[in-house]
Coordinates of C-alpha atoms in Angstrom, one line a residue:
M1 CA 117.2 70.3 120.8
G2 CA 114.6 72.7 122.1
S3 CA 112.0 74.4 120.6
M4 CA 112.2 77.4 117.9
T5 CA 111.3 81.1 118.0
E6 CA 109.5 82.2 114.9
S7 CA 112.6 84.3 114.5
G8 CA 114.6 81.4 114.1
F9 CA 116.5 81.3 117.2
P10 CA 116.3 78.7 120.2
A11 CA 113.3 79.2 122.2
N12 CA 114.0 80.9 125.8
N13 CA 114.8 77.7 127.9
A14 CA 116.2 78.3 131.5
D15 CA 117.4 74.5 131.2
S16 CA 119.2 74.4 127.8
N17 CA 121.3 77.2 128.7
Q18 CA 121.6 77.9 124.8
R19 CA 122.7 81.2 123.5
L20 CA 119.9 83.6 122.1
H21 CA 120.4 86.3 119.6
G22 CA 118.5 89.3 118.7
E23 CA 119.2 92.3 116.3
Y24 CA 117.8 95.8 116.0
K25 CA 118.4 98.6 113.4
V26 CA 118.1 101.9 114.9
P27 CA 115.6 104.0 112.3
G28 CA 118.3 106.6 111.0
G29 CA 121.1 104.9 113.3
K30 CA 123.2 101.9 113.9
L31 CA 122.7 98.4 114.3
V32 CA 122.5 96.9 117.7
V33 CA 123.1 93.3 118.7
V34 CA 122.6 91.2 121.6
D35 CA 123.9 87.8 122.7
L36 CA 122.7 86.0 126.1
A37 CA 121.6 83.0 127.6
V38 CA 119.0 82.6 130.3
V39 CA 119.9 80.7 133.6
D40 CA 117.2 80.3 135.9
G41 CA 115.1 82.8 134.4
A42 CA 117.4 85.3 134.7
L43 CA 119.7 86.9 131.7
A44 CA 123.2 85.6 131.8
D45 CA 126.5 86.2 129.6
V46 CA 125.1 89.1 128.2
S47 CA 126.9 90.5 125.2
V48 CA 125.8 93.8 123.6
S49 CA 127.8 94.7 120.0
G50 CA 127.2 96.6 117.0
D51 CA 128.5 99.3 114.7
F52 CA 127.4 102.3 116.9
F53 CA 130.0 104.5 118.6
L54 CA 130.2 104.7 122.7
E55 CA 132.3 106.6 124.8
P56 CA 134.1 105.5 126.8
D57 CA 135.1 102.2 126.0
E58 CA 134.3 100.7 129.3
A59 CA 130.7 101.8 129.1
L60 CA 130.0 98.5 127.0
E61 CA 131.0 96.5 129.9
D62 CA 128.8 98.7 132.2
I63 CA 125.8 97.7 129.8
N64 CA 126.5 94.1 130.0
R65 CA 126.8 93.8 133.7
A66 CA 123.6 96.0 134.1
L67 CA 121.6 93.4 132.1
T68 CA 123.1 90.5 133.8
G69 CA 120.9 88.9 136.3
L70 CA 117.7 90.9 135.3
P71 CA 114.7 88.4 134.9
D72 CA 113.7 87.3 131.6
T73 CA 110.4 88.9 132.0
T74 CA 111.5 92.5 132.6
P75 CA 109.7 94.8 130.4
A76 CA 111.5 96.9 128.0
A77 CA 111.4 100.1 129.9
D78 CA 112.9 98.6 132.9
L79 CA 115.8 97.0 130.8
A80 CA 116.1 100.5 129.4
A81 CA 116.4 102.1 132.8
A82 CA 119.2 99.5 134.0
V83 CA 121.4 100.3 131.2
T84 CA 120.9 104.2 131.6
A85 CA 121.7 104.0 135.4
A86 CA 124.9 101.8 134.8
L87 CA 126.2 104.4 132.1
P88 CA 129.4 106.4 133.8
A89 CA 128.7 110.4 133.7
G90 CA 129.3 111.8 130.7
A91 CA 128.8 108.6 128.7
V92 CA 128.1 109.2 124.9
L93 CA 126.0 107.2 122.9
F94 CA 125.9 107.9 119.1
G95 CA 123.5 105.8 116.9
F96 CA 121.9 104.1 119.7
S97 CA 120.4 104.3 123.0
A98 CA 119.7 102.6 126.0
D99 CA 115.8 101.9 124.7
A100 CA 117.5 100.5 121.6
V101 CA 119.3 97.9 123.8
A102 CA 116.2 96.9 125.4
V103 CA 114.5 96.2 122.2
T104 CA 117.4 94.0 121.2
V105 CA 117.2 92.2 124.4
R106 CA 113.4 91.7 123.9
R107 CA 114.0 90.5 120.5
A108 CA 116.6 87.9 121.4
L109 CA 114.1 86.6 123.9
A110 CA 111.4 86.5 121.2
K111 CA 109.4 89.0 123.8
A112 CA 109.5 91.5 120.4
T113 CA 109.6 90.8 117.1
S114 CA 111.1 92.2 113.8
W115 CA 109.6 92.8 110.2
G116 CA 111.2 89.6 109.1
D117 CA 109.5 87.4 111.8
H118 CA 106.3 88.1 110.2
E119 CA 104.4 87.2 107.0
W120 CA 103.0 90.3 105.5
N121 CA 99.9 90.6 103.3
V122 CA 99.1 94.0 101.1
I123 CA 95.4 94.6 100.3
A124 CA 95.4 96.9 97.2
P125 CA 92.7 100.1 97.1
T126 CA 89.0 98.5 96.9
V127 CA 86.1 100.9 96.7
L128 CA 84.2 100.7 99.7
P129 CA 81.7 103.1 101.9
T130 CA 83.4 105.1 104.4
E131 CA 81.9 103.4 107.5
I132 CA 83.1 100.1 106.0
N133 CA 86.6 101.3 105.5
V134 CA 86.5 102.6 109.3
A135 CA 84.9 99.1 110.5
L136 CA 87.4 97.2 108.8
D137 CA 90.3 99.1 110.9
E138 CA 88.8 97.6 114.0
V139 CA 87.7 94.0 112.3
L140 CA 91.4 93.4 111.0
T141 CA 93.3 94.8 113.9
E142 CA 91.4 92.4 116.2
A143 CA 92.3 89.5 113.8
V144 CA 95.9 90.0 113.6
G145 CA 95.7 90.5 117.5
A146 CA 93.9 87.2 117.8
G147 CA 96.2 85.3 115.2
A148 CA 93.3 85.1 112.8
R149 CA 95.2 87.3 110.0
T150 CA 98.5 87.7 109.2
P151 CA 99.8 91.5 109.7
T152 CA 98.5 93.3 106.9
L153 CA 98.9 96.8 104.6
R154 CA 95.5 97.7 103.6
F155 CA 94.9 100.7 101.0
W156 CA 91.6 102.4 101.3
D157 CA 89.2 103.6 98.4
W158 CA 85.9 105.4 98.5
Q159 CA 83.7 107.4 96.5
E160 CA 81.3 109.5 98.5
P161 CA 82.9 112.8 100.1
S162 CA 83.8 112.4 103.6
V163 CA 85.1 113.6 107.0
V164 CA 86.8 111.0 109.2
I165 CA 87.1 112.4 112.5
G166 CA 89.7 111.2 115.3
S167 CA 88.5 109.1 118.1
F168 CA 88.6 111.8 120.8
Q169 CA 87.5 114.8 118.6
S170 CA 84.4 116.6 119.3
V171 CA 81.8 116.8 116.2
Q172 CA 80.7 120.2 116.8
N173 CA 84.1 121.7 117.2
E174 CA 85.4 120.0 114.0
V175 CA 82.8 119.9 111.5
D176 CA 80.6 122.8 110.0
P177 CA 77.2 121.5 109.7
E178 CA 76.2 123.9 106.8
G179 CA 79.0 123.0 104.7
V180 CA 78.4 119.1 105.4
A181 CA 75.1 119.7 104.1
R182 CA 75.7 122.0 101.0
H183 CA 78.3 119.7 99.7
G184 CA 76.6 116.2 100.7
I185 CA 79.4 115.1 103.1
N186 CA 79.3 111.7 105.1
V187 CA 81.0 112.1 108.4
V188 CA 82.1 109.1 110.3
R189 CA 84.4 108.6 113.6
R190 CA 87.3 106.0 113.4
I191 CA 88.9 104.0 116.5
S192 CA 92.0 105.8 116.3
G193 CA 93.1 109.2 117.5
G194 CA 94.5 112.2 115.6
G195 CA 92.7 115.1 113.5
A196 CA 90.1 115.1 110.9
M197 CA 90.2 113.9 107.3
F198 CA 88.5 115.3 104.5
M199 CA 88.2 112.9 102.2
E200 CA 87.1 112.8 98.2
A201 CA 87.5 110.3 95.8
G202 CA 91.1 110.5 94.4
N203 CA 92.1 113.4 96.7
C204 CA 94.0 111.4 99.1
I205 CA 96.4 108.3 99.8
T206 CA 95.1 106.5 103.0
Y207 CA 96.1 103.2 104.2
S208 CA 96.2 101.3 107.3
L209 CA 99.0 98.9 108.9
Y210 CA 97.7 96.0 111.2
L211 CA 100.5 94.5 113.0
P212 CA 101.2 92.8 116.4
Q213 CA 102.2 94.9 119.1
T214 CA 105.3 93.0 119.7
L215 CA 106.6 94.6 116.4
V216 CA 106.9 97.8 118.3
D217 CA 107.9 96.2 121.8
G218 CA 110.4 98.6 123.7
L219 CA 109.6 101.7 121.5
S220 CA 108.0 104.6 122.5
F221 CA 105.1 105.9 121.1
A222 CA 107.0 108.6 119.5
D223 CA 109.3 106.3 118.0
S224 CA 106.9 103.9 116.7
Y225 CA 105.5 106.3 114.2
P226 CA 108.5 106.7 111.9
F227 CA 109.5 103.1 112.5
L228 CA 106.6 101.9 111.1
D229 CA 106.7 104.5 108.1
A230 CA 110.5 104.1 107.6
W231 CA 109.1 102.2 104.4
V232 CA 106.9 105.0 103.4
M233 CA 109.7 107.4 103.5
A234 CA 111.6 104.9 101.2
A235 CA 108.9 104.8 98.7
L236 CA 108.2 108.2 98.7
E237 CA 112.1 108.9 98.0
K238 CA 111.8 106.7 95.0
I239 CA 109.3 109.0 93.3
G240 CA 111.4 111.9 94.1
I241 CA 110.0 113.0 97.6
N242 CA 112.5 113.9 100.4
A243 CA 109.8 113.3 103.3
F244 CA 110.5 113.3 107.1
Y245 CA 108.5 112.8 110.3
I246 CA 107.8 116.1 112.7
P247 CA 107.0 114.3 116.0
L248 CA 104.5 113.2 117.0
N249 CA 102.5 111.9 113.8
D250 CA 103.2 114.5 111.0
I251 CA 104.8 113.6 107.6
A252 CA 106.1 116.4 106.1
T253 CA 108.8 117.7 103.4
D254 CA 110.8 120.8 103.1
Q255 CA 107.6 122.5 101.3
G256 CA 105.6 121.6 104.5
K257 CA 103.4 118.9 105.9
I258 CA 101.9 116.2 103.4
G259 CA 100.2 114.1 105.8
G260 CA 99.6 112.5 109.4
A261 CA 99.3 109.1 111.2
A262 CA 97.4 107.9 113.9
Q263 CA 97.1 104.7 116.1
K264 CA 95.1 102.2 118.0
R265 CA 96.2 99.6 120.4
L266 CA 93.8 96.9 121.5
A267 CA 94.0 94.7 124.5
N268 CA 94.1 91.7 122.5
G269 CA 97.6 92.7 121.2
G270 CA 96.6 93.9 117.9
M271 CA 97.6 97.3 117.0
L272 CA 96.4 99.7 114.0
H273 CA 98.9 102.2 112.7
H274 CA 96.9 104.6 110.0
V275 CA 98.0 107.3 107.7
T276 CA 96.5 109.6 105.3
M277 CA 98.4 111.9 103.1
S278 CA 97.0 114.8 100.7
Y279 CA 97.4 114.3 96.9
D280 CA 94.8 117.0 95.7
I281 CA 92.5 118.5 98.2
D282 CA 90.1 121.2 97.5
A283 CA 91.3 123.7 100.1
D284 CA 88.1 126.0 99.8
K285 CA 85.7 123.0 100.2
M286 CA 87.7 121.8 103.0
V287 CA 87.4 124.9 105.2
E288 CA 83.8 125.1 104.3
V289 CA 83.5 121.5 105.7
L290 CA 85.9 121.6 108.6
R291 CA 85.9 124.3 111.3
I292 CA 89.4 123.6 112.3
G293 CA 90.5 123.8 108.6
K294 CA 89.7 127.3 108.8
E295 CA 92.0 128.3 111.8
K296 CA 94.8 125.9 110.3
L297 CA 95.0 127.5 107.0
S298 CA 94.4 131.0 108.2
D299 CA 98.1 132.2 108.2
K300 CA 98.6 130.4 104.5
G301 CA 96.2 132.6 102.5
T302 CA 94.5 129.6 101.2
R303 CA 91.0 130.8 100.5
S304 CA 92.4 133.7 98.4
A305 CA 95.8 132.4 96.9
K306 CA 95.8 128.6 96.8
K307 CA 92.8 126.4 95.5
R308 CA 94.0 123.1 96.2
V309 CA 96.3 121.4 98.7
D310 CA 98.2 119.2 96.4
P311 CA 101.9 118.4 97.5
L312 CA 102.0 114.6 96.2
R313 CA 100.6 115.8 93.1
R314 CA 102.5 118.7 92.5
Q315 CA 105.6 117.3 94.0
T316 CA 105.8 114.2 91.6
G317 CA 103.4 114.8 88.6
L318 CA 102.5 111.6 89.3
A319 CA 99.0 109.9 89.3
R320 CA 97.6 108.9 92.6
T321 CA 97.5 105.2 91.5
A322 CA 101.2 105.3 90.1
I323 CA 102.2 106.5 93.8
I324 CA 100.1 103.9 95.4
E325 CA 101.9 101.2 93.3
A326 CA 105.1 102.5 94.2
M327 CA 104.3 102.4 97.7
I328 CA 103.1 98.6 97.6
E329 CA 106.2 97.6 95.7
V330 CA 108.3 98.9 98.1
F331 CA 106.5 97.7 100.9
S332 CA 106.4 94.2 99.1
E333 CA 110.1 94.2 98.5
R334 CA 111.2 95.1 101.7
Y335 CA 109.1 92.6 104.1
G336 CA 108.2 90.1 101.3
A337 CA 104.4 90.8 101.3
T338 CA 102.0 89.2 99.2
P339 CA 98.8 90.4 97.8
S340 CA 95.6 89.5 99.8
T341 CA 92.1 90.5 99.4
L342 CA 89.0 91.2 102.0
A343 CA 87.6 87.7 102.9
G344 CA 84.0 87.4 103.0
H345 CA 83.8 86.9 106.9
E346 CA 85.8 90.3 107.3
L347 CA 83.6 92.2 105.1
A348 CA 80.6 90.8 106.9
A349 CA 82.2 91.7 110.4
A350 CA 82.6 95.1 109.3
E351 CA 79.2 95.7 108.0
D352 CA 77.9 94.2 111.4
K353 CA 80.2 96.8 113.3
V354 CA 78.7 99.8 111.4
A355 CA 75.0 98.7 112.3
A356 CA 76.0 98.5 115.9
K357 CA 78.5 100.8 116.3
F358 CA 80.3 102.9 113.3
G359 CA 76.8 103.9 111.6
T360 CA 75.2 104.7 114.8
P361 CA 74.6 108.3 116.1
E362 CA 75.7 107.4 119.7
W363 CA 79.3 106.4 117.9
L364 CA 79.5 109.7 116.0
H365 CA 78.6 111.7 118.9
R366 CA 80.1 110.2 121.6
V367 CA 82.3 113.2 122.0
P368 CA 79.4 115.7 121.4

């Protein structure tokens, strides 16, 4: 018998003609299943199935025919394009999409992975300097991409008041130097994009997910955000918050935005997915420190009517630690994650990166 993929299905082997199997549950949608063989490097005997809805019925055979004969190295985007081109005019796909079929094919071929294909670790909040937290994002993402660490969820903790700006933000446009000096704020730049984070001890919940890019293979950037945070939505629901994504990267409830996400993909195949959610933020201080905060909050009467931005505290009545515990519990139950800690060499690598990069004026002011 041939070798096996990490998902447990026979490895792609053009000579063995074995059946390969892939499954993909569309976030908020239906299950898509693909069974196929590979003959001489091409897809053969393709059968798409699932609990989705499709009209007309004959379109299912059109999808199968479109995939049959394509090279087994075909990228997800090209697989989806082939499916779309084969659909008859007026075809209706409900609960799935051509992209979802492509993801499922890639999973069958072991080019894409699912959550269950990986062993997951969880690192509970550990108080560290903000520069170290930022540097660890790069260290651990590199480690996962290199196969030196299993995919990991890490919760941040810190003591010093900080502003963490996005990789592409301008320091002078985002940060008010007088407010920074007055409140003793430490300003740091991270590797992921997105907006500035105002962080005092205990005022927000921040976590980083380090994963292989195979987990989001075939997903668009927009779709990868809610896909990677589906467990967060379940955890928030468990504590009484009905949260949802507003594209591209905002997490919200019917009472407004509660958080935002950012991502960074590395050349070695590692990926960072980073999220910060407001727990209990001093809005008056925030608008003194962040220039952009004044504009964002200008239509909300924050300076005069609302002293704090506290959606998670207000909507749940729970301590920050209790919310984090609920998040860890849901993630661990869903994905079989086990507790982990930061290794000494990982912390040492982060300290080296602070000295060489994250703690330097050159990095902080790379966008003036």
